[in-house]
Coordinates of C-alpha atoms and ligand atoms in Angstrom, one line a residue:
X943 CA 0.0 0.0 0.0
X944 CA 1.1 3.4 -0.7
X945 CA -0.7 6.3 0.9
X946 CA 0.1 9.8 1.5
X947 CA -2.1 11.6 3.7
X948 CA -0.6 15.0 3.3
X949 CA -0.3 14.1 -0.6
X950 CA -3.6 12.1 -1.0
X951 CA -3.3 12.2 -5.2
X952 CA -0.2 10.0 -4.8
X953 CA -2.1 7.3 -3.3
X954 CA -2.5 3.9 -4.5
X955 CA -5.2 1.3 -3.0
X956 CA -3.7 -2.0 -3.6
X957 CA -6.4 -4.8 -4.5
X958 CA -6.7 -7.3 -1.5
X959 CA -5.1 -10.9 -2.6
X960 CA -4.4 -14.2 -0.6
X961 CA -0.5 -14.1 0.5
X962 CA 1.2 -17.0 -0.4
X963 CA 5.3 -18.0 0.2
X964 CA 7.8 -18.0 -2.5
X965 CA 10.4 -19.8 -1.0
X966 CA 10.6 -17.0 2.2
X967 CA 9.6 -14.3 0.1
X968 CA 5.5 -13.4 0.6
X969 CA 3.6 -12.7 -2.2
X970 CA 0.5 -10.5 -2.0
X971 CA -1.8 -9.5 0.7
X972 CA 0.4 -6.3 2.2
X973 CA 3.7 -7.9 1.0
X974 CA 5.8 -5.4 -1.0
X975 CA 5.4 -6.1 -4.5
X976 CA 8.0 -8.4 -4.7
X977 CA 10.7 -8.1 -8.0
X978 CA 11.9 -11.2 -10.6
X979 CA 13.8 -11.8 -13.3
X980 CA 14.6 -15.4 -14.9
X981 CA 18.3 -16.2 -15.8
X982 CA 19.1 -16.7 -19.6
X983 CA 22.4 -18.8 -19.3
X984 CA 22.4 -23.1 -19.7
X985 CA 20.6 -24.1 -17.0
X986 CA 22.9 -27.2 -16.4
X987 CA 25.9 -24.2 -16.3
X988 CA 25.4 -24.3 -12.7
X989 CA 28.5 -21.4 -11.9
X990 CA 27.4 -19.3 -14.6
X991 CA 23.7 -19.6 -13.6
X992 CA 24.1 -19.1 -9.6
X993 CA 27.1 -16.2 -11.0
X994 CA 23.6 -14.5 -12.9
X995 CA 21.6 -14.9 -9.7
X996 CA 23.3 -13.6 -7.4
X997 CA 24.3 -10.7 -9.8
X998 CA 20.5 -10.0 -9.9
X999 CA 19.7 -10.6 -6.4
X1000 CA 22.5 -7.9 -5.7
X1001 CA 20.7 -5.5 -8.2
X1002 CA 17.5 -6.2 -6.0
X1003 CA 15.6 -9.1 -7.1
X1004 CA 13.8 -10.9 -4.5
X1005 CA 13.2 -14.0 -6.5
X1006 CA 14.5 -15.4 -9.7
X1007 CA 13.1 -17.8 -12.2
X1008 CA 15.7 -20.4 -14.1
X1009 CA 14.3 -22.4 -17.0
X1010 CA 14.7 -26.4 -16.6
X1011 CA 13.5 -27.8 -20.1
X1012 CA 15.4 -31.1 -19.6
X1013 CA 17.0 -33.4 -17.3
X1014 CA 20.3 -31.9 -17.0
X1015 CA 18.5 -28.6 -15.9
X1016 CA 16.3 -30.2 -12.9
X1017 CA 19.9 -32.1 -11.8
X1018 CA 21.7 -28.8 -12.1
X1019 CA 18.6 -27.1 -10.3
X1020 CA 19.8 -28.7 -6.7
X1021 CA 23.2 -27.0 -6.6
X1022 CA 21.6 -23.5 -8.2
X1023 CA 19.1 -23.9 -5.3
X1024 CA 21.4 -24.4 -2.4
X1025 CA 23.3 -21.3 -3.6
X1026 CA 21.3 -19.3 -4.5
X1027 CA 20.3 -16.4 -1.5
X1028 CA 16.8 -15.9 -3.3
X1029 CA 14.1 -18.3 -3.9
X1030 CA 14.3 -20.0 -7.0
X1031 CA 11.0 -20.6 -9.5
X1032 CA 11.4 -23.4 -11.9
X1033 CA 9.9 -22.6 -15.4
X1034 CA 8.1 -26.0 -16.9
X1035 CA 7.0 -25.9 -20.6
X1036 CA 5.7 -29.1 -21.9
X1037 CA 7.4 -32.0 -19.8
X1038 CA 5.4 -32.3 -16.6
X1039 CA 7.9 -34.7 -15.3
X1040 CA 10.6 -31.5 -15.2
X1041 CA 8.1 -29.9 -12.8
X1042 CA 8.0 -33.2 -9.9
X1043 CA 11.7 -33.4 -10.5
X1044 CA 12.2 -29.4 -10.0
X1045 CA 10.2 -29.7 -6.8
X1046 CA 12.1 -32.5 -5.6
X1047 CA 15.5 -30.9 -6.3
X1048 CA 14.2 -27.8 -4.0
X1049 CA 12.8 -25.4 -6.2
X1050 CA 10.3 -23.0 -4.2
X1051 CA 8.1 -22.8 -6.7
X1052 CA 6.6 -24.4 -10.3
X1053 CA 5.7 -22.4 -12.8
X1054 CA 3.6 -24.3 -15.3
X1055 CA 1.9 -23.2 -18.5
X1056 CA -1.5 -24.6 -18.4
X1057 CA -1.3 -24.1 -22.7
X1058 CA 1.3 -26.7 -22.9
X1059 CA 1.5 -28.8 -19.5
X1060 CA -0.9 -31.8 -20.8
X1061 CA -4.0 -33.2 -19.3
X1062 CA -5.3 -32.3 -15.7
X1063 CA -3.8 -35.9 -14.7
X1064 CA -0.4 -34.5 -15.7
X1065 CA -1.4 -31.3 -13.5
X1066 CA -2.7 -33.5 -10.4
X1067 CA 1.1 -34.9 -10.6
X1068 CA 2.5 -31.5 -10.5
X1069 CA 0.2 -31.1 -7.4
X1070 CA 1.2 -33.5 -5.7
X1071 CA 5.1 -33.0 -5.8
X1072 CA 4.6 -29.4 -4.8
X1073 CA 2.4 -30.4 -2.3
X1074 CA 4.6 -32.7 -0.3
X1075 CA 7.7 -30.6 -1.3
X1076 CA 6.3 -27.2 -0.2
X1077 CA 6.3 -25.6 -3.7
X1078 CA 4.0 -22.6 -4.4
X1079 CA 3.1 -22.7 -8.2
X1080 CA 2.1 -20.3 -10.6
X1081 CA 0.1 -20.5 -13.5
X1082 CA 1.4 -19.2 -16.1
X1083 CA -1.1 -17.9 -19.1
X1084 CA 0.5 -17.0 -22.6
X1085 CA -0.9 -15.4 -25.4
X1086 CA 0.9 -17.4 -27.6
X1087 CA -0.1 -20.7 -26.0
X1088 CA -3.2 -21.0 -25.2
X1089 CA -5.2 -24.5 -25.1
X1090 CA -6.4 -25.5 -28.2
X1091 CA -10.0 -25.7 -27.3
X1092 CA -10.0 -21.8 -26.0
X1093 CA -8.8 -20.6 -29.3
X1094 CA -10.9 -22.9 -31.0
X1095 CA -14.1 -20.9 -28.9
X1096 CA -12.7 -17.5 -29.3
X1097 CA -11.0 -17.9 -32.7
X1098 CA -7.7 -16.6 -31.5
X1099 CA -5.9 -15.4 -28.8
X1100 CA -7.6 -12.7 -26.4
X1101 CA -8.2 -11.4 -22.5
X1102 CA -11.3 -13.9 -22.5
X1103 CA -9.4 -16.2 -23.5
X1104 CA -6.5 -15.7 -21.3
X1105 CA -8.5 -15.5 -18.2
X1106 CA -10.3 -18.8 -18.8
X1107 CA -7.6 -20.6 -19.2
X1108 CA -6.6 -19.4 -16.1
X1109 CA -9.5 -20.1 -14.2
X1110 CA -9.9 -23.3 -15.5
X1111 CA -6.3 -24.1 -13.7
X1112 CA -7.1 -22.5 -11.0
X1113 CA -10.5 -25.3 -10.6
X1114 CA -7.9 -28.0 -11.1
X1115 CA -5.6 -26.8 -8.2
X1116 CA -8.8 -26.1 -5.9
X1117 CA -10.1 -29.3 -6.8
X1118 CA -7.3 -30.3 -5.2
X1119 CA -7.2 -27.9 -1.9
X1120 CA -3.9 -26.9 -3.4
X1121 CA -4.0 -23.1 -2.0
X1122 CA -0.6 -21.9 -2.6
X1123 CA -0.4 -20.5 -6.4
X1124 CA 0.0 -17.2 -7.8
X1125 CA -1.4 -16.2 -11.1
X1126 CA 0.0 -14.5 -14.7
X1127 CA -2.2 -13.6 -17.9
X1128 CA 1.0 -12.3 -20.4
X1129 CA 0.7 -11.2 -23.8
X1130 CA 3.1 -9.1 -26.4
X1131 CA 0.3 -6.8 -26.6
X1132 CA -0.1 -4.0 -23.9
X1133 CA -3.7 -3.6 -24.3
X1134 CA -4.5 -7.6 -24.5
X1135 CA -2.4 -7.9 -21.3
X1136 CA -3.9 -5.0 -19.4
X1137 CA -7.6 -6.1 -19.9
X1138 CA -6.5 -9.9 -19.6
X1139 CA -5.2 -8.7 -16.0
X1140 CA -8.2 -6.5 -15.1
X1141 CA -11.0 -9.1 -15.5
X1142 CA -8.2 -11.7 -14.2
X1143 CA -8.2 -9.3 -10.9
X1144 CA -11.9 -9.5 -10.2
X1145 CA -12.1 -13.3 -10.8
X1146 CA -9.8 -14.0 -8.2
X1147 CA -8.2 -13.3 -4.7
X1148 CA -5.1 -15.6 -5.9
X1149 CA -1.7 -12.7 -6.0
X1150 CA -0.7 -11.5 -9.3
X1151 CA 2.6 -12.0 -11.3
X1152 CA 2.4 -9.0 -13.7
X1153 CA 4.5 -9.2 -16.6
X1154 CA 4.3 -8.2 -20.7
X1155 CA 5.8 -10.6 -22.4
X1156 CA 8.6 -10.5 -24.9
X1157 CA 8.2 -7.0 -24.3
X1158 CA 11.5 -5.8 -26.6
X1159 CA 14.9 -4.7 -26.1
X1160 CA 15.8 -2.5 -23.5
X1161 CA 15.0 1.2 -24.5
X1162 CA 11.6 -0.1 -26.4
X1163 CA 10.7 -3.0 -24.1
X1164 CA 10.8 -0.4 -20.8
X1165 CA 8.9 2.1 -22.4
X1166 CA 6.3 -0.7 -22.9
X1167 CA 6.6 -2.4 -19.6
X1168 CA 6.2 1.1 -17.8
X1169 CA 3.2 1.4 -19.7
X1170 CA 1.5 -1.7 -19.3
X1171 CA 2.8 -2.6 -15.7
X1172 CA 2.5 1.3 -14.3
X1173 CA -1.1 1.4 -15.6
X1174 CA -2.1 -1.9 -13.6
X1175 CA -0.2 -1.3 -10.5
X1176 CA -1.4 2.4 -10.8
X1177 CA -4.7 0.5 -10.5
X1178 CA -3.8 -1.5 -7.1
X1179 CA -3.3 -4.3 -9.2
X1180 CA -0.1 -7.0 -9.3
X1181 CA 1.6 -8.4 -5.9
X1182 CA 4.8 -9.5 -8.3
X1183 CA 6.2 -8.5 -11.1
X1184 CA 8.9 -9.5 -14.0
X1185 CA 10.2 -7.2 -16.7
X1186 CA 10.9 -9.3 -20.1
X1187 CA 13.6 -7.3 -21.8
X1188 CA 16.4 -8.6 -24.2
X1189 CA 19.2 -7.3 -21.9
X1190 CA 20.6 -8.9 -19.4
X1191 CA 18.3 -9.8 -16.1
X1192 CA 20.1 -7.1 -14.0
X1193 CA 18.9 -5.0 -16.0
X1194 CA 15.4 -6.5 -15.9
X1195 CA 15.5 -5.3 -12.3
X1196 CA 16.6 -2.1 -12.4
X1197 CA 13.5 -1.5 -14.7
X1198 CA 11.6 -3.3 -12.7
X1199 CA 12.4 -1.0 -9.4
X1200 CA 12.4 2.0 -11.8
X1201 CA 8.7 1.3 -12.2
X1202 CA 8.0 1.2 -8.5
X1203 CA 10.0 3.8 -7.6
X1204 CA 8.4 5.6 -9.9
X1205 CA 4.9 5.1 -8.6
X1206 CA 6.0 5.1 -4.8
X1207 CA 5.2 1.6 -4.1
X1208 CA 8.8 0.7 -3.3
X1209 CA 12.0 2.4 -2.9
X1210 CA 15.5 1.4 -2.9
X1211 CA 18.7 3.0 -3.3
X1212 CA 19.3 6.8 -4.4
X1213 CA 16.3 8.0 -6.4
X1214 CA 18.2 10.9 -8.5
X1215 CA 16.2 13.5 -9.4
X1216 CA 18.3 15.8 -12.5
X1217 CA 17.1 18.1 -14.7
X1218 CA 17.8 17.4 -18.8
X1219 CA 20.5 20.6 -18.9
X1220 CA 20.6 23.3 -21.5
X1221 CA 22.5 26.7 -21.8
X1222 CA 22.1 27.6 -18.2
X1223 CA 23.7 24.8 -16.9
X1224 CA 26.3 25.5 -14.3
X1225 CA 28.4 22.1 -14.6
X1226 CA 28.2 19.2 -16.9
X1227 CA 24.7 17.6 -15.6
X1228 CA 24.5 14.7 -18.0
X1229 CA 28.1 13.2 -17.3
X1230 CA 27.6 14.0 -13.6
X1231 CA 24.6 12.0 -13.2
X1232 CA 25.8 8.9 -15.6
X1233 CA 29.2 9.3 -13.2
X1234 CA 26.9 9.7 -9.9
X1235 CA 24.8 6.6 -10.8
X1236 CA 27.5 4.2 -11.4
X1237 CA 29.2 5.7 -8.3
X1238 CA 25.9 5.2 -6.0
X1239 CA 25.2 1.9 -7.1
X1240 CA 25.9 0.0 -3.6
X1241 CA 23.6 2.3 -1.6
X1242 CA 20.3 0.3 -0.7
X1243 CA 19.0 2.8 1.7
X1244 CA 15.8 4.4 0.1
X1245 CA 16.9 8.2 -0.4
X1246 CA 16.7 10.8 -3.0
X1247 CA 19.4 13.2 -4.5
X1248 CA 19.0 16.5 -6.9
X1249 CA 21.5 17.4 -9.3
X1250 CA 20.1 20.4 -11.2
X1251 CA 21.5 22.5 -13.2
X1252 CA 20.8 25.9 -12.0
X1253 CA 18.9 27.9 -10.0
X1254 CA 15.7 27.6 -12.1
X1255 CA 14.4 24.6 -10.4
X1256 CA 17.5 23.6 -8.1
X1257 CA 16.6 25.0 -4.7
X1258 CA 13.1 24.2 -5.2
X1259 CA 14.1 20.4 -6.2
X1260 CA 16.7 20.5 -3.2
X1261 CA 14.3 21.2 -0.3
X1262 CA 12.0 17.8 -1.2
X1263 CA 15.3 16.1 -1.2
X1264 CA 18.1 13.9 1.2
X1265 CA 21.1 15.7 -0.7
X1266 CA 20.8 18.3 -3.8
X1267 CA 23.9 20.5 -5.5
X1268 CA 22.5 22.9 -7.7
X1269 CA 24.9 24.8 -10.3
X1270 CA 25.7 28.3 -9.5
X1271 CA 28.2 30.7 -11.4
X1272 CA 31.9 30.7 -11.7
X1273 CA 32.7 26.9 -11.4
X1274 CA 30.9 25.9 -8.3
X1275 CA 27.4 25.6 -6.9
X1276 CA 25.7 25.0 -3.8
X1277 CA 24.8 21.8 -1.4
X1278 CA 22.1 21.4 0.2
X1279 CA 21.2 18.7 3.2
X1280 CA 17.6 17.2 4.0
X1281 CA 16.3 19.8 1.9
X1282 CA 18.3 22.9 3.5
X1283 CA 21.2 25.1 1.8
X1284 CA 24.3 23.9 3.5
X1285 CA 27.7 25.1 1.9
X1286 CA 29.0 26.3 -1.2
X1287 CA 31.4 23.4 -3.0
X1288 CA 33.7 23.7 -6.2
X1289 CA 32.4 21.6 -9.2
X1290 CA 35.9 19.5 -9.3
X1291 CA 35.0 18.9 -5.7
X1292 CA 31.7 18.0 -6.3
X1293 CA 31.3 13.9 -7.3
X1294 CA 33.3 12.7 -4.2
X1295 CA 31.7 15.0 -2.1
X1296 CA 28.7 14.2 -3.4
X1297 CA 29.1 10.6 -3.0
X1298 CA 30.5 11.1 0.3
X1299 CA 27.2 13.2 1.4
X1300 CA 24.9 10.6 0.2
X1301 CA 26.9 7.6 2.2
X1302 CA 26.4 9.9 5.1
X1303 CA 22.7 10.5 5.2
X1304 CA 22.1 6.4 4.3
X1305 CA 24.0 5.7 7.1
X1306 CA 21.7 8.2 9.5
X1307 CA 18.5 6.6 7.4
X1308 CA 19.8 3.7 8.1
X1309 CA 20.4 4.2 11.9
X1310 CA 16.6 5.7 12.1
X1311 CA 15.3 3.0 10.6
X1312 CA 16.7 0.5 12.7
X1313 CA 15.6 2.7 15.8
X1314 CA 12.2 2.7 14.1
X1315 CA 11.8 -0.7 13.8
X1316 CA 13.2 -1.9 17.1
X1317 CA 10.6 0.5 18.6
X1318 CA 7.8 -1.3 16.9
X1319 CA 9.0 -4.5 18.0
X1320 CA 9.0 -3.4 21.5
X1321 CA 5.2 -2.1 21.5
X1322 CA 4.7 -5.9 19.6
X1323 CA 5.8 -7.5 22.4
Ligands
LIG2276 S1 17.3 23.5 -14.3 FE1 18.5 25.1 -15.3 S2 20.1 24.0 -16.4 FE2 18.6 22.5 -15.9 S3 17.3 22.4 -17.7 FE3 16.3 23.8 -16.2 S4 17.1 25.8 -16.8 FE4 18.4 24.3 -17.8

């Protein structure tokens, strides 16, 4: 949930789902919406997959999916597991049997396609192994493979479609009190997706894995995810969600935070706010920021930073922010600390100090954070 009472425009009323456990990640109800990616390297490569997902676990990712389309895969899946410091979703496409060996090698969750996973006998199987191996599953619905017999009724693919499918699987788990499933509806299509999730989101309590499938490459396919995704979690909708980008999965994560962040529904790290620069410009705004980025990468703390070109919009920018420098005259500008001017600083000067400034302030967010929460602990107890 993200409410503002003094800012009550910016609030966003999520839709009430079940929770269920990924692994130990929770997944809907008033869990944060939780971030994935899926690894692209041979499955069987165990270094280089476990190298990928811990690369994307340090980028943020609280759960990461690894394909396992043969036997090689679900052997290499028990190493990648033990690893691994996030929970690890097995992708099954066609070969149910991958799915009762995935569970069995410790994956903390199935994802099946209901298009291409066989008969509800098949599915029952499935059940049962993530039943007595504590798997949560999702179902995942594609566009692009959906059952024959739906296609068939609707003559090709659409949200109607999509979302029977999915309920249809979501009978067969009931059917067999299995409780413990999340739910996707993806397409290629922005508009198929979004409506596919909408009526998908009043059928059911199950959580929501929002994604848009094969969504592009990385300029075109965030542009699209921000639209699709932001409109539906703009609505309260999606407890989970995966950005499909041809780029590596790290960077699948950064979008997918981007998004978030964006929206105020999770925070991490320095959210820098910079102005696009033009004649007035003070210092060199556009290398400063690309340098500043790389250089903040291993804060965590949720915080913001301005770095504004002049005083247009700088001291405004700088008072609704942790740290700001705005550009002055004559080679330096001026810094300003939890949104109050603070000192005058050269430009040279002004990366480390920067950095140094924002290392500072997460380390007192930090410390009241900690303070906060061992406070609400006490008034638990
Ligand atoms: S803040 Fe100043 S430098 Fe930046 S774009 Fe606006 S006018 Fe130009």
């Amino acid at each position: 949930m993200s409410l503002n009472h003094i800012r009550p425009w910016k609030n966003i009323y999520r839709r009430t789902s079940r929770q269920i456990m990924v692994g130990n990640v929770p997944v809907g109800g008033d869990a944060p919406i939780a971030v994935q990616t899926m690894t692209n390297t041979d499955t069987s490569d165990v270094a280089a997959t476990v190298a990928q997902v811990q690369a994307a676990a340090e980028a943020g990712a609280d759960i990461v999916r690894v394909s396992t389309p043969d036997e090689s895969s679900t052997k290499a899946l028990r190493d990648i597991v033990r690893e691994s410091s996030v929970p690890i979703v097995a992708d099954i496409h066609f070969h149910y049997k991958r799915a009762i060996e995935a569970a069995e090698a410790g994956a903390a969750c199935l994802r099946i396609n209901p298009g291409n996973i066989g008969d509800e006998r098949r599915v029952r199987e499935v059940i049962a192994a993530a039943k007595d191996h504590g798997c949560s599953i999702r179902i995942g619905v594609n566009a692009g493979s959906l059952e024959k017999h739906l296609l068939e009724k609707y003559g090709e693919p659409c949200p109607d479609a999509m979302v029977e499918s999915g309920l249809e699987h979501i009978r067969i788990l009931q059917d067999n009190d299995f409780h413990e499933f999340k739910i996707s509806c993806k397409a290629s299509d922005v508009f198929m997706s979004a409506a596919a999730y909408q009526k998908l989101a009043e059928a059911t309590d199950a959580p929501i894995h929002l994604g848009i499938t094969e969504a592009g490459g990385l300029v075109s396919g965030t542009i699209k995810s921000a639209i699709g995704l932001g409109n539906l979690l703009w609505m309260g909708i999606g407890d989970t969600i995966r950005v499909s980008l041809s780029a590596d999965p790290v960077e699948e994560v950064k979008v997918g935070f981007e998004i978030l962040k964006s929206l105020g529904l999770r925070h991490r790290g320095v959210n820098i706010i910079s102005c696009p620069s033009c004649a007035r410009q003070g210092f060199d705004v556009i290398k400063t920021v690309e340098t500043l980025e790389k250089r903040l990468e291993h804060i965590k703390t949720p915080m913001s930073l301005s770095i504004i070109g002049c005083v247009v919009n700088g001291p405004g920018e700088a008072l609704m922010t942790d740290v700001g420098f705005t550009g002055g005259g004559a080679g330096s500008g001026m810094v300003y600390l939890a949104g109050k001017q603070s000192h005058k600083l050269s430009n040279e000067q002004m990366v480390e100090h920067i950095v140094e400034q924002v290392e500072k302030r997460a380390a007192v967010i930090d410390a009241e954070m900690a303070a906060e929460a061992e406070t609400e602990a006490a008034a638990a107890e």
